[in-house]
Amino acid sequence: MSQATLNLGMGGHQNAGNGETVWLTPPSLIRALGPFDLDPCFSPPRPWATAGEHYGPDVAGGLGGLHAEWFGLVWCNPPYDRHFGRWLERCADHGRALALVFARTETAEFHRTVWNRADALFFFEGRLTFHHPNGQKAAANGGAPSVLVAYGREAVQRIAAAGLRGRLIHLQRVAV
Ligand SMILES: C[S@@+](CC[C@H](N)C(=O)[O-])C[C@H]1O[C@@H](n2cnc3c(N)ncnc32)[C@H](O)[C@@H]1O
């Protein structure tokens, strides 16, 4: 495979290999899991809605969706940068949220905000292909495995009912 072909993906870390942090959720996934009340990180122009209300970086006096008031069932596919843990922490604090991130399961941030706080995880069979901000589907898949992270019973139920191909893991904290 050529280097050019490799670079079509989103890169090997939480951020995109080309420096891009905006990768839109495949709309078929939103249709399967929704409807959602709020997407706290989706700035215009938006080729489609992911929730009843969206926040961009301009909300909360310019502090952005991370610092605005959240409500209802939240959909959160945060910017693909090193701050993803802050968004997951907010999802956990909110308690009613479904998040989509790369499955960097070994990292300290993943342990802090997912393994220690989430109610269930869904690992996809295969890799997702995301969309560009103009709605165009990317030429290659995301370049890393994605995982849905459920905070709260409703979010877990949405995954269970969605009919997605993959494996739902309930995080039961049972004493052994
Ligand atoms: C990975 S994209 C996901 C978009 C959308 N949530 C989705 O699921 O398709 C991240 C989005 O967060 C927006 N964003 C970046 N910083 C933000 C902030 N501080 N507050 C709100 N949105 C932000 C970006 O402009 C982009 O639209």
mmCIF file with all atom_site columns, C-alpha atoms and ligand atoms in Angstrom:
data_model
loop_
_atom_site.group_PDB
_atom_site.id
_atom_site.type_symbol
_atom_site.label_atom_id
_atom_site.label_alt_id
_atom_site.label_comp_id
_atom_site.label_asym_id
_atom_site.label_entity_id
_atom_site.label_seq_id
_atom_site.pdbx_PDB_ins_code
_atom_site.Cartn_x
_atom_site.Cartn_y
_atom_site.Cartn_z
_atom_site.occupancy
_atom_site.B_iso_or_equiv
_atom_site.pdbx_formal_charge
_atom_site.auth_seq_id
_atom_site.auth_comp_id
_atom_site.auth_asym_id
_atom_site.auth_atom_id
_atom_site.pdbx_PDB_model_num
ATOM   1   C CA  . MET A 1 1   ? 0.000   0.000   0.000  1.00 0.00 ? 1   MET A CA  1
ATOM   2   C CA  . SER A 1 2   ? 1.391   3.423   -0.883 1.00 0.00 ? 2   SER A CA  1
ATOM   3   C CA  . GLN A 1 3   ? 1.949   6.215   1.636  1.00 0.00 ? 3   GLN A CA  1
ATOM   4   C CA  . ALA A 1 4   ? -0.695  8.275   -0.180 1.00 0.00 ? 4   ALA A CA  1
ATOM   5   C CA  . THR A 1 5   ? -3.231  5.516   0.322  1.00 0.00 ? 5   THR A CA  1
ATOM   6   C CA  . LEU A 1 6   ? -2.304  5.219   3.979  1.00 0.00 ? 6   LEU A CA  1
ATOM   7   C CA  . ASN A 1 7   ? -2.808  8.946   4.504  1.00 0.00 ? 7   ASN A CA  1
ATOM   8   C CA  . LEU A 1 8   ? -6.439  8.774   3.392  1.00 0.00 ? 8   LEU A CA  1
ATOM   9   C CA  . GLY A 1 9   ? -7.382  7.403   6.792  1.00 0.00 ? 9   GLY A CA  1
ATOM   10  C CA  . MET A 1 10  ? -7.693  9.319   10.047 1.00 0.00 ? 10  MET A CA  1
ATOM   11  C CA  . GLY A 1 11  ? -4.289  8.365   11.317 1.00 0.00 ? 11  GLY A CA  1
ATOM   12  C CA  . GLY A 1 12  ? -3.061  6.208   14.094 1.00 0.00 ? 12  GLY A CA  1
ATOM   13  C CA  . HIS A 1 13  ? -3.991  8.283   17.122 1.00 0.00 ? 13  HIS A CA  1
ATOM   14  C CA  . GLN A 1 14  ? -7.025  10.112  18.440 1.00 0.00 ? 14  GLN A CA  1
ATOM   15  C CA  . ASN A 1 15  ? -6.382  12.919  16.016 1.00 0.00 ? 15  ASN A CA  1
ATOM   16  C CA  . ALA A 1 16  ? -6.392  12.555  12.269 1.00 0.00 ? 16  ALA A CA  1
ATOM   17  C CA  . GLY A 1 17  ? -3.113  11.852  10.536 1.00 0.00 ? 17  GLY A CA  1
ATOM   18  C CA  . ASN A 1 18  ? -3.586  14.957  8.384  1.00 0.00 ? 18  ASN A CA  1
ATOM   19  C CA  . GLY A 1 19  ? -4.273  17.190  11.406 1.00 0.00 ? 19  GLY A CA  1
ATOM   20  C CA  . GLU A 1 20  ? -8.011  17.144  10.770 1.00 0.00 ? 20  GLU A CA  1
ATOM   21  C CA  . THR A 1 21  ? -10.218 16.810  13.866 1.00 0.00 ? 21  THR A CA  1
ATOM   22  C CA  . VAL A 1 22  ? -13.642 17.065  12.232 1.00 0.00 ? 22  VAL A CA  1
ATOM   23  C CA  . TRP A 1 23  ? -14.946 13.694  11.141 1.00 0.00 ? 23  TRP A CA  1
ATOM   24  C CA  . LEU A 1 24  ? -18.695 13.366  11.003 1.00 0.00 ? 24  LEU A CA  1
ATOM   25  C CA  . THR A 1 25  ? -20.542 10.317  12.267 1.00 0.00 ? 25  THR A CA  1
ATOM   26  C CA  . PRO A 1 26  ? -21.949 8.161   9.453  1.00 0.00 ? 26  PRO A CA  1
ATOM   27  C CA  . PRO A 1 27  ? -25.612 9.274   9.237  1.00 0.00 ? 27  PRO A CA  1
ATOM   28  C CA  . SER A 1 28  ? -26.760 5.638   9.119  1.00 0.00 ? 28  SER A CA  1
ATOM   29  C CA  . LEU A 1 29  ? -25.342 5.238   12.642 1.00 0.00 ? 29  LEU A CA  1
ATOM   30  C CA  . ILE A 1 30  ? -27.294 8.246   13.907 1.00 0.00 ? 30  ILE A CA  1
ATOM   31  C CA  . ARG A 1 31  ? -30.466 6.841   12.325 1.00 0.00 ? 31  ARG A CA  1
ATOM   32  C CA  . ALA A 1 32  ? -29.874 3.485   14.021 1.00 0.00 ? 32  ALA A CA  1
ATOM   33  C CA  . LEU A 1 33  ? -29.123 4.927   17.479 1.00 0.00 ? 33  LEU A CA  1
ATOM   34  C CA  . GLY A 1 34  ? -31.185 8.131   17.588 1.00 0.00 ? 34  GLY A CA  1
ATOM   35  C CA  . PRO A 1 35  ? -33.072 10.287  18.117 1.00 0.00 ? 35  PRO A CA  1
ATOM   36  C CA  . PHE A 1 36  ? -30.947 12.392  20.456 1.00 0.00 ? 36  PHE A CA  1
ATOM   37  C CA  . ASP A 1 37  ? -31.828 15.598  22.259 1.00 0.00 ? 37  ASP A CA  1
ATOM   38  C CA  . LEU A 1 38  ? -28.425 17.297  22.100 1.00 0.00 ? 38  LEU A CA  1
ATOM   39  C CA  . ASP A 1 39  ? -25.128 17.065  20.230 1.00 0.00 ? 39  ASP A CA  1
ATOM   40  C CA  . PRO A 1 40  ? -22.781 19.348  22.204 1.00 0.00 ? 40  PRO A CA  1
ATOM   41  C CA  . CYS A 1 41  ? -20.060 19.317  19.535 1.00 0.00 ? 41  CYS A CA  1
ATOM   42  C CA  . PHE A 1 42  ? -21.268 19.893  15.995 1.00 0.00 ? 42  PHE A CA  1
ATOM   43  C CA  . SER A 1 43  ? -20.531 23.279  14.463 1.00 0.00 ? 43  SER A CA  1
ATOM   44  C CA  . PRO A 1 44  ? -22.159 24.627  11.270 1.00 0.00 ? 44  PRO A CA  1
ATOM   45  C CA  . PRO A 1 45  ? -22.398 24.143  8.380  1.00 0.00 ? 45  PRO A CA  1
ATOM   46  C CA  . ARG A 1 46  ? -23.990 20.776  9.151  1.00 0.00 ? 46  ARG A CA  1
ATOM   47  C CA  . PRO A 1 47  ? -24.959 18.546  6.259  1.00 0.00 ? 47  PRO A CA  1
ATOM   48  C CA  . TRP A 1 48  ? -27.487 16.801  8.532  1.00 0.00 ? 48  TRP A CA  1
ATOM   49  C CA  . ALA A 1 49  ? -28.766 16.885  12.096 1.00 0.00 ? 49  ALA A CA  1
ATOM   50  C CA  . THR A 1 50  ? -27.517 14.475  14.733 1.00 0.00 ? 50  THR A CA  1
ATOM   51  C CA  . ALA A 1 51  ? -29.841 15.742  17.473 1.00 0.00 ? 51  ALA A CA  1
ATOM   52  C CA  . GLY A 1 52  ? -32.653 18.172  18.189 1.00 0.00 ? 52  GLY A CA  1
ATOM   53  C CA  . GLU A 1 53  ? -30.096 20.813  19.215 1.00 0.00 ? 53  GLU A CA  1
ATOM   54  C CA  . HIS A 1 54  ? -26.414 21.288  18.411 1.00 0.00 ? 54  HIS A CA  1
ATOM   55  C CA  . TYR A 1 55  ? -23.682 23.336  20.075 1.00 0.00 ? 55  TYR A CA  1
ATOM   56  C CA  . GLY A 1 56  ? -20.641 24.742  18.334 1.00 0.00 ? 56  GLY A CA  1
ATOM   57  C CA  . PRO A 1 57  ? -17.513 26.444  19.739 1.00 0.00 ? 57  PRO A CA  1
ATOM   58  C CA  . ASP A 1 58  ? -19.366 29.782  19.920 1.00 0.00 ? 58  ASP A CA  1
ATOM   59  C CA  . VAL A 1 59  ? -21.827 28.751  22.683 1.00 0.00 ? 59  VAL A CA  1
ATOM   60  C CA  . ALA A 1 60  ? -21.443 29.561  26.390 1.00 0.00 ? 60  ALA A CA  1
ATOM   61  C CA  . GLY A 1 61  ? -19.839 32.916  25.586 1.00 0.00 ? 61  GLY A CA  1
ATOM   62  C CA  . GLY A 1 62  ? -17.276 31.297  23.329 1.00 0.00 ? 62  GLY A CA  1
ATOM   63  C CA  . LEU A 1 63  ? -16.278 28.554  25.751 1.00 0.00 ? 63  LEU A CA  1
ATOM   64  C CA  . GLY A 1 64  ? -17.887 25.909  23.549 1.00 0.00 ? 64  GLY A CA  1
ATOM   65  C CA  . GLY A 1 65  ? -20.161 22.946  24.021 1.00 0.00 ? 65  GLY A CA  1
ATOM   66  C CA  . LEU A 1 66  ? -18.033 21.373  26.705 1.00 0.00 ? 66  LEU A CA  1
ATOM   67  C CA  . HIS A 1 67  ? -18.924 24.225  29.062 1.00 0.00 ? 67  HIS A CA  1
ATOM   68  C CA  . ALA A 1 68  ? -22.541 24.814  28.048 1.00 0.00 ? 68  ALA A CA  1
ATOM   69  C CA  . GLU A 1 69  ? -25.597 23.357  29.766 1.00 0.00 ? 69  GLU A CA  1
ATOM   70  C CA  . TRP A 1 70  ? -26.370 19.827  28.618 1.00 0.00 ? 70  TRP A CA  1
ATOM   71  C CA  . PHE A 1 71  ? -29.834 18.315  28.586 1.00 0.00 ? 71  PHE A CA  1
ATOM   72  C CA  . GLY A 1 72  ? -31.632 15.125  27.586 1.00 0.00 ? 72  GLY A CA  1
ATOM   73  C CA  . LEU A 1 73  ? -30.032 12.190  25.837 1.00 0.00 ? 73  LEU A CA  1
ATOM   74  C CA  . VAL A 1 74  ? -26.732 13.357  24.377 1.00 0.00 ? 74  VAL A CA  1
ATOM   75  C CA  . TRP A 1 75  ? -24.858 12.211  21.274 1.00 0.00 ? 75  TRP A CA  1
ATOM   76  C CA  . CYS A 1 76  ? -21.126 12.957  21.530 1.00 0.00 ? 76  CYS A CA  1
ATOM   77  C CA  . ASN A 1 77  ? -18.587 12.268  18.788 1.00 0.00 ? 77  ASN A CA  1
ATOM   78  C CA  . PRO A 1 78  ? -16.016 14.794  20.035 1.00 0.00 ? 78  PRO A CA  1
ATOM   79  C CA  . PRO A 1 79  ? -13.204 16.473  18.081 1.00 0.00 ? 79  PRO A CA  1
ATOM   80  C CA  . TYR A 1 80  ? -10.425 13.999  17.267 1.00 0.00 ? 80  TYR A CA  1
ATOM   81  C CA  . ASP A 1 81  ? -7.782  15.666  19.405 1.00 0.00 ? 81  ASP A CA  1
ATOM   82  C CA  . ARG A 1 82  ? -6.032  15.121  22.735 1.00 0.00 ? 82  ARG A CA  1
ATOM   83  C CA  . HIS A 1 83  ? -8.955  16.629  24.679 1.00 0.00 ? 83  HIS A CA  1
ATOM   84  C CA  . PHE A 1 84  ? -11.390 13.796  23.970 1.00 0.00 ? 84  PHE A CA  1
ATOM   85  C CA  . GLY A 1 85  ? -11.200 12.714  27.636 1.00 0.00 ? 85  GLY A CA  1
ATOM   86  C CA  . ARG A 1 86  ? -12.775 15.993  28.762 1.00 0.00 ? 86  ARG A CA  1
ATOM   87  C CA  . TRP A 1 87  ? -15.805 15.313  26.586 1.00 0.00 ? 87  TRP A CA  1
ATOM   88  C CA  . LEU A 1 88  ? -16.100 11.764  27.900 1.00 0.00 ? 88  LEU A CA  1
ATOM   89  C CA  . GLU A 1 89  ? -15.815 13.011  31.469 1.00 0.00 ? 89  GLU A CA  1
ATOM   90  C CA  . ARG A 1 90  ? -18.666 15.430  30.782 1.00 0.00 ? 90  ARG A CA  1
ATOM   91  C CA  . CYS A 1 91  ? -20.717 12.557  29.306 1.00 0.00 ? 91  CYS A CA  1
ATOM   92  C CA  . ALA A 1 92  ? -20.114 10.540  32.463 1.00 0.00 ? 92  ALA A CA  1
ATOM   93  C CA  . ASP A 1 93  ? -21.071 13.467  34.702 1.00 0.00 ? 93  ASP A CA  1
ATOM   94  C CA  . HIS A 1 94  ? -24.217 14.086  32.652 1.00 0.00 ? 94  HIS A CA  1
ATOM   95  C CA  . GLY A 1 95  ? -25.174 10.406  32.955 1.00 0.00 ? 95  GLY A CA  1
ATOM   96  C CA  . ARG A 1 96  ? -27.308 10.202  29.796 1.00 0.00 ? 96  ARG A CA  1
ATOM   97  C CA  . ALA A 1 97  ? -24.989 10.022  26.818 1.00 0.00 ? 97  ALA A CA  1
ATOM   98  C CA  . LEU A 1 98  ? -23.704 7.916   23.975 1.00 0.00 ? 98  LEU A CA  1
ATOM   99  C CA  . ALA A 1 99  ? -20.186 8.728   22.841 1.00 0.00 ? 99  ALA A CA  1
ATOM   100 C CA  . LEU A 1 100 ? -18.187 7.599   19.828 1.00 0.00 ? 100 LEU A CA  1
ATOM   101 C CA  . VAL A 1 101 ? -14.406 7.547   20.113 1.00 0.00 ? 101 VAL A CA  1
ATOM   102 C CA  . PHE A 1 102 ? -11.451 5.502   18.981 1.00 0.00 ? 102 PHE A CA  1
ATOM   103 C CA  . ALA A 1 103 ? -10.972 2.344   21.046 1.00 0.00 ? 103 ALA A CA  1
ATOM   104 C CA  . ARG A 1 104 ? -7.677  3.378   22.647 1.00 0.00 ? 104 ARG A CA  1
ATOM   105 C CA  . THR A 1 105 ? -8.526  1.030   25.481 1.00 0.00 ? 105 THR A CA  1
ATOM   106 C CA  . GLU A 1 106 ? -5.115  1.061   27.133 1.00 0.00 ? 106 GLU A CA  1
ATOM   107 C CA  . THR A 1 107 ? -4.739  4.807   27.650 1.00 0.00 ? 107 THR A CA  1
ATOM   108 C CA  . ALA A 1 108 ? -5.013  6.554   31.002 1.00 0.00 ? 108 ALA A CA  1
ATOM   109 C CA  . GLU A 1 109 ? -7.817  8.741   29.658 1.00 0.00 ? 109 GLU A CA  1
ATOM   110 C CA  . PHE A 1 110 ? -9.779  5.692   28.516 1.00 0.00 ? 110 PHE A CA  1
ATOM   111 C CA  . HIS A 1 111 ? -9.379  4.093   31.943 1.00 0.00 ? 111 HIS A CA  1
ATOM   112 C CA  . ARG A 1 112 ? -10.375 7.294   33.736 1.00 0.00 ? 112 ARG A CA  1
ATOM   113 C CA  . THR A 1 113 ? -13.424 8.176   31.642 1.00 0.00 ? 113 THR A CA  1
ATOM   114 C CA  . VAL A 1 114 ? -14.597 4.877   30.135 1.00 0.00 ? 114 VAL A CA  1
ATOM   115 C CA  . TRP A 1 115 ? -13.509 1.789   32.056 1.00 0.00 ? 115 TRP A CA  1
ATOM   116 C CA  . ASN A 1 116 ? -14.101 3.556   35.403 1.00 0.00 ? 116 ASN A CA  1
ATOM   117 C CA  . ARG A 1 117 ? -17.306 5.434   34.482 1.00 0.00 ? 117 ARG A CA  1
ATOM   118 C CA  . ALA A 1 118 ? -19.252 3.922   31.568 1.00 0.00 ? 118 ALA A CA  1
ATOM   119 C CA  . ASP A 1 119 ? -22.107 1.416   31.773 1.00 0.00 ? 119 ASP A CA  1
ATOM   120 C CA  . ALA A 1 120 ? -21.477 -0.439  28.523 1.00 0.00 ? 120 ALA A CA  1
ATOM   121 C CA  . LEU A 1 121 ? -19.268 -0.476  25.444 1.00 0.00 ? 121 LEU A CA  1
ATOM   122 C CA  . PHE A 1 122 ? -20.044 -1.530  21.895 1.00 0.00 ? 122 PHE A CA  1
ATOM   123 C CA  . PHE A 1 123 ? -17.176 -2.719  19.710 1.00 0.00 ? 123 PHE A CA  1
ATOM   124 C CA  . PHE A 1 124 ? -17.972 -2.605  16.000 1.00 0.00 ? 124 PHE A CA  1
ATOM   125 C CA  . GLU A 1 125 ? -17.247 -5.430  13.636 1.00 0.00 ? 125 GLU A CA  1
ATOM   126 C CA  . GLY A 1 126 ? -15.036 -3.679  11.105 1.00 0.00 ? 126 GLY A CA  1
ATOM   127 C CA  . ARG A 1 127 ? -14.083 -0.018  11.010 1.00 0.00 ? 127 ARG A CA  1
ATOM   128 C CA  . LEU A 1 128 ? -16.335 2.977   10.497 1.00 0.00 ? 128 LEU A CA  1
ATOM   129 C CA  . THR A 1 129 ? -15.981 5.253   7.517  1.00 0.00 ? 129 THR A CA  1
ATOM   130 C CA  . PHE A 1 130 ? -16.586 8.828   8.613  1.00 0.00 ? 130 PHE A CA  1
ATOM   131 C CA  . HIS A 1 131 ? -17.702 11.843  6.580  1.00 0.00 ? 131 HIS A CA  1
ATOM   132 C CA  . HIS A 1 132 ? -16.078 15.173  5.765  1.00 0.00 ? 132 HIS A CA  1
ATOM   133 C CA  . PRO A 1 133 ? -17.667 18.404  7.063  1.00 0.00 ? 133 PRO A CA  1
ATOM   134 C CA  . ASN A 1 134 ? -19.393 18.884  3.678  1.00 0.00 ? 134 ASN A CA  1
ATOM   135 C CA  . GLY A 1 135 ? -21.086 15.509  4.084  1.00 0.00 ? 135 GLY A CA  1
ATOM   136 C CA  . GLN A 1 136 ? -18.925 13.632  1.588  1.00 0.00 ? 136 GLN A CA  1
ATOM   137 C CA  . LYS A 1 137 ? -17.993 10.147  2.705  1.00 0.00 ? 137 LYS A CA  1
ATOM   138 C CA  . ALA A 1 138 ? -14.262 9.713   3.332  1.00 0.00 ? 138 ALA A CA  1
ATOM   139 C CA  . ALA A 1 139 ? -12.300 7.693   0.820  1.00 0.00 ? 139 ALA A CA  1
ATOM   140 C CA  . ALA A 1 140 ? -11.097 5.263   3.486  1.00 0.00 ? 140 ALA A CA  1
ATOM   141 C CA  . ASN A 1 141 ? -12.147 4.025   6.871  1.00 0.00 ? 141 ASN A CA  1
ATOM   142 C CA  . GLY A 1 142 ? -11.138 5.778   10.093 1.00 0.00 ? 142 GLY A CA  1
ATOM   143 C CA  . GLY A 1 143 ? -7.844  3.936   10.339 1.00 0.00 ? 143 GLY A CA  1
ATOM   144 C CA  . ALA A 1 144 ? -8.541  2.692   13.867 1.00 0.00 ? 144 ALA A CA  1
ATOM   145 C CA  . PRO A 1 145 ? -11.260 0.766   15.686 1.00 0.00 ? 145 PRO A CA  1
ATOM   146 C CA  . SER A 1 146 ? -14.143 2.833   17.055 1.00 0.00 ? 146 SER A CA  1
ATOM   147 C CA  . VAL A 1 147 ? -16.203 2.133   20.147 1.00 0.00 ? 147 VAL A CA  1
ATOM   148 C CA  . LEU A 1 148 ? -19.565 3.350   21.364 1.00 0.00 ? 148 LEU A CA  1
ATOM   149 C CA  . VAL A 1 149 ? -19.507 4.308   25.030 1.00 0.00 ? 149 VAL A CA  1
ATOM   150 C CA  . ALA A 1 150 ? -22.820 4.254   26.906 1.00 0.00 ? 150 ALA A CA  1
ATOM   151 C CA  . TYR A 1 151 ? -23.452 6.306   30.036 1.00 0.00 ? 151 TYR A CA  1
ATOM   152 C CA  . GLY A 1 152 ? -26.822 5.516   31.598 1.00 0.00 ? 152 GLY A CA  1
ATOM   153 C CA  . ARG A 1 153 ? -29.493 2.866   31.038 1.00 0.00 ? 153 ARG A CA  1
ATOM   154 C CA  . GLU A 1 154 ? -31.150 4.640   28.110 1.00 0.00 ? 154 GLU A CA  1
ATOM   155 C CA  . ALA A 1 155 ? -27.903 4.799   26.171 1.00 0.00 ? 155 ALA A CA  1
ATOM   156 C CA  . VAL A 1 156 ? -27.291 1.096   26.726 1.00 0.00 ? 156 VAL A CA  1
ATOM   157 C CA  . GLN A 1 157 ? -30.817 0.312   25.542 1.00 0.00 ? 157 GLN A CA  1
ATOM   158 C CA  . ARG A 1 158 ? -30.312 2.377   22.385 1.00 0.00 ? 158 ARG A CA  1
ATOM   159 C CA  . ILE A 1 159 ? -27.299 0.270   21.454 1.00 0.00 ? 159 ILE A CA  1
ATOM   160 C CA  . ALA A 1 160 ? -29.113 -2.974  22.221 1.00 0.00 ? 160 ALA A CA  1
ATOM   161 C CA  . ALA A 1 161 ? -32.012 -1.968  19.962 1.00 0.00 ? 161 ALA A CA  1
ATOM   162 C CA  . ALA A 1 162 ? -29.944 -0.605  17.079 1.00 0.00 ? 162 ALA A CA  1
ATOM   163 C CA  . GLY A 1 163 ? -29.161 -3.887  15.340 1.00 0.00 ? 163 GLY A CA  1
ATOM   164 C CA  . LEU A 1 164 ? -25.510 -2.986  14.753 1.00 0.00 ? 164 LEU A CA  1
ATOM   165 C CA  . ARG A 1 165 ? -22.895 -5.606  13.897 1.00 0.00 ? 165 ARG A CA  1
ATOM   166 C CA  . GLY A 1 166 ? -20.496 -6.001  16.782 1.00 0.00 ? 166 GLY A CA  1
ATOM   167 C CA  . ARG A 1 167 ? -20.398 -6.867  20.464 1.00 0.00 ? 167 ARG A CA  1
ATOM   168 C CA  . LEU A 1 168 ? -22.080 -5.081  23.371 1.00 0.00 ? 168 LEU A CA  1
ATOM   169 C CA  . ILE A 1 169 ? -20.138 -5.390  26.612 1.00 0.00 ? 169 ILE A CA  1
ATOM   170 C CA  . HIS A 1 170 ? -21.902 -4.558  29.874 1.00 0.00 ? 170 HIS A CA  1
ATOM   171 C CA  . LEU A 1 171 ? -19.538 -3.245  32.510 1.00 0.00 ? 171 LEU A CA  1
ATOM   172 C CA  . GLN A 1 172 ? -20.869 -4.985  35.581 1.00 0.00 ? 172 GLN A CA  1
ATOM   173 C CA  . ARG A 1 173 ? -18.881 -4.203  38.647 1.00 0.00 ? 173 ARG A CA  1
ATOM   174 C CA  . VAL A 1 174 ? -19.388 -7.526  40.392 1.00 0.00 ? 174 VAL A CA  1
ATOM   175 C CA  . ALA A 1 175 ? -17.350 -8.509  43.421 1.00 0.00 ? 175 ALA A CA  1
ATOM   176 C CA  . VAL A 1 176 ? -15.448 -11.784 42.928 1.00 0.00 ? 176 VAL A CA  1
HETATM 177 C C1  . LIG B 2 .   ? -15.594 14.792  15.226 1.00 0.00 ? 1   LIG B C1  1
HETATM 178 S S1  . LIG B 2 .   ? -16.659 16.107  14.725 1.00 0.00 ? 1   LIG B S1  1
HETATM 179 C C2  . LIG B 2 .   ? -18.234 15.352  15.081 1.00 0.00 ? 1   LIG B C2  1
HETATM 180 C C3  . LIG B 2 .   ? -19.412 16.142  14.628 1.00 0.00 ? 1   LIG B C3  1
HETATM 181 C C4  . LIG B 2 .   ? -20.745 15.589  15.109 1.00 0.00 ? 1   LIG B C4  1
HETATM 182 N N1  . LIG B 2 .   ? -20.778 15.585  16.563 1.00 0.00 ? 1   LIG B N1  1
HETATM 183 C C5  . LIG B 2 .   ? -20.995 14.185  14.601 1.00 0.00 ? 1   LIG B C5  1
HETATM 184 O O1  . LIG B 2 .   ? -21.237 13.292  15.400 1.00 0.00 ? 1   LIG B O1  1
HETATM 185 O O2  . LIG B 2 .   ? -20.974 13.976  13.385 1.00 0.00 ? 1   LIG B O2  1
HETATM 186 C C6  . LIG B 2 .   ? -16.420 17.264  16.061 1.00 0.00 ? 1   LIG B C6  1
HETATM 187 C C7  . LIG B 2 .   ? -17.238 18.558  15.934 1.00 0.00 ? 1   LIG B C7  1
HETATM 188 O O3  . LIG B 2 .   ? -17.010 19.337  17.109 1.00 0.00 ? 1   LIG B O3  1
HETATM 189 C C8  . LIG B 2 .   ? -16.942 20.704  16.724 1.00 0.00 ? 1   LIG B C8  1
HETATM 190 N N2  . LIG B 2 .   ? -16.238 21.406  17.807 1.00 0.00 ? 1   LIG B N2  1
HETATM 191 C C9  . LIG B 2 .   ? -14.904 21.580  17.984 1.00 0.00 ? 1   LIG B C9  1
HETATM 192 N N3  . LIG B 2 .   ? -14.666 22.230  19.136 1.00 0.00 ? 1   LIG B N3  1
HETATM 193 C C10 . LIG B 2 .   ? -15.868 22.453  19.705 1.00 0.00 ? 1   LIG B C10 1
HETATM 194 C C11 . LIG B 2 .   ? -16.291 23.089  20.901 1.00 0.00 ? 1   LIG B C11 1
HETATM 195 N N4  . LIG B 2 .   ? -15.397 23.624  21.761 1.00 0.00 ? 1   LIG B N4  1
HETATM 196 N N5  . LIG B 2 .   ? -17.622 23.157  21.184 1.00 0.00 ? 1   LIG B N5  1
HETATM 197 C C12 . LIG B 2 .   ? -18.517 22.617  20.333 1.00 0.00 ? 1   LIG B C12 1
HETATM 198 N N6  . LIG B 2 .   ? -18.180 22.011  19.165 1.00 0.00 ? 1   LIG B N6  1
HETATM 199 C C13 . LIG B 2 .   ? -16.871 21.931  18.869 1.00 0.00 ? 1   LIG B C13 1
HETATM 200 C C14 . LIG B 2 .   ? -16.233 20.657  15.405 1.00 0.00 ? 1   LIG B C14 1
HETATM 201 O O4  . LIG B 2 .   ? -16.406 21.839  14.677 1.00 0.00 ? 1   LIG B O4  1
HETATM 202 C C15 . LIG B 2 .   ? -16.930 19.456  14.759 1.00 0.00 ? 1   LIG B C15 1
HETATM 203 O O5  . LIG B 2 .   ? -18.139 19.873  14.131 1.00 0.00 ? 1   LIG B O5  1
#
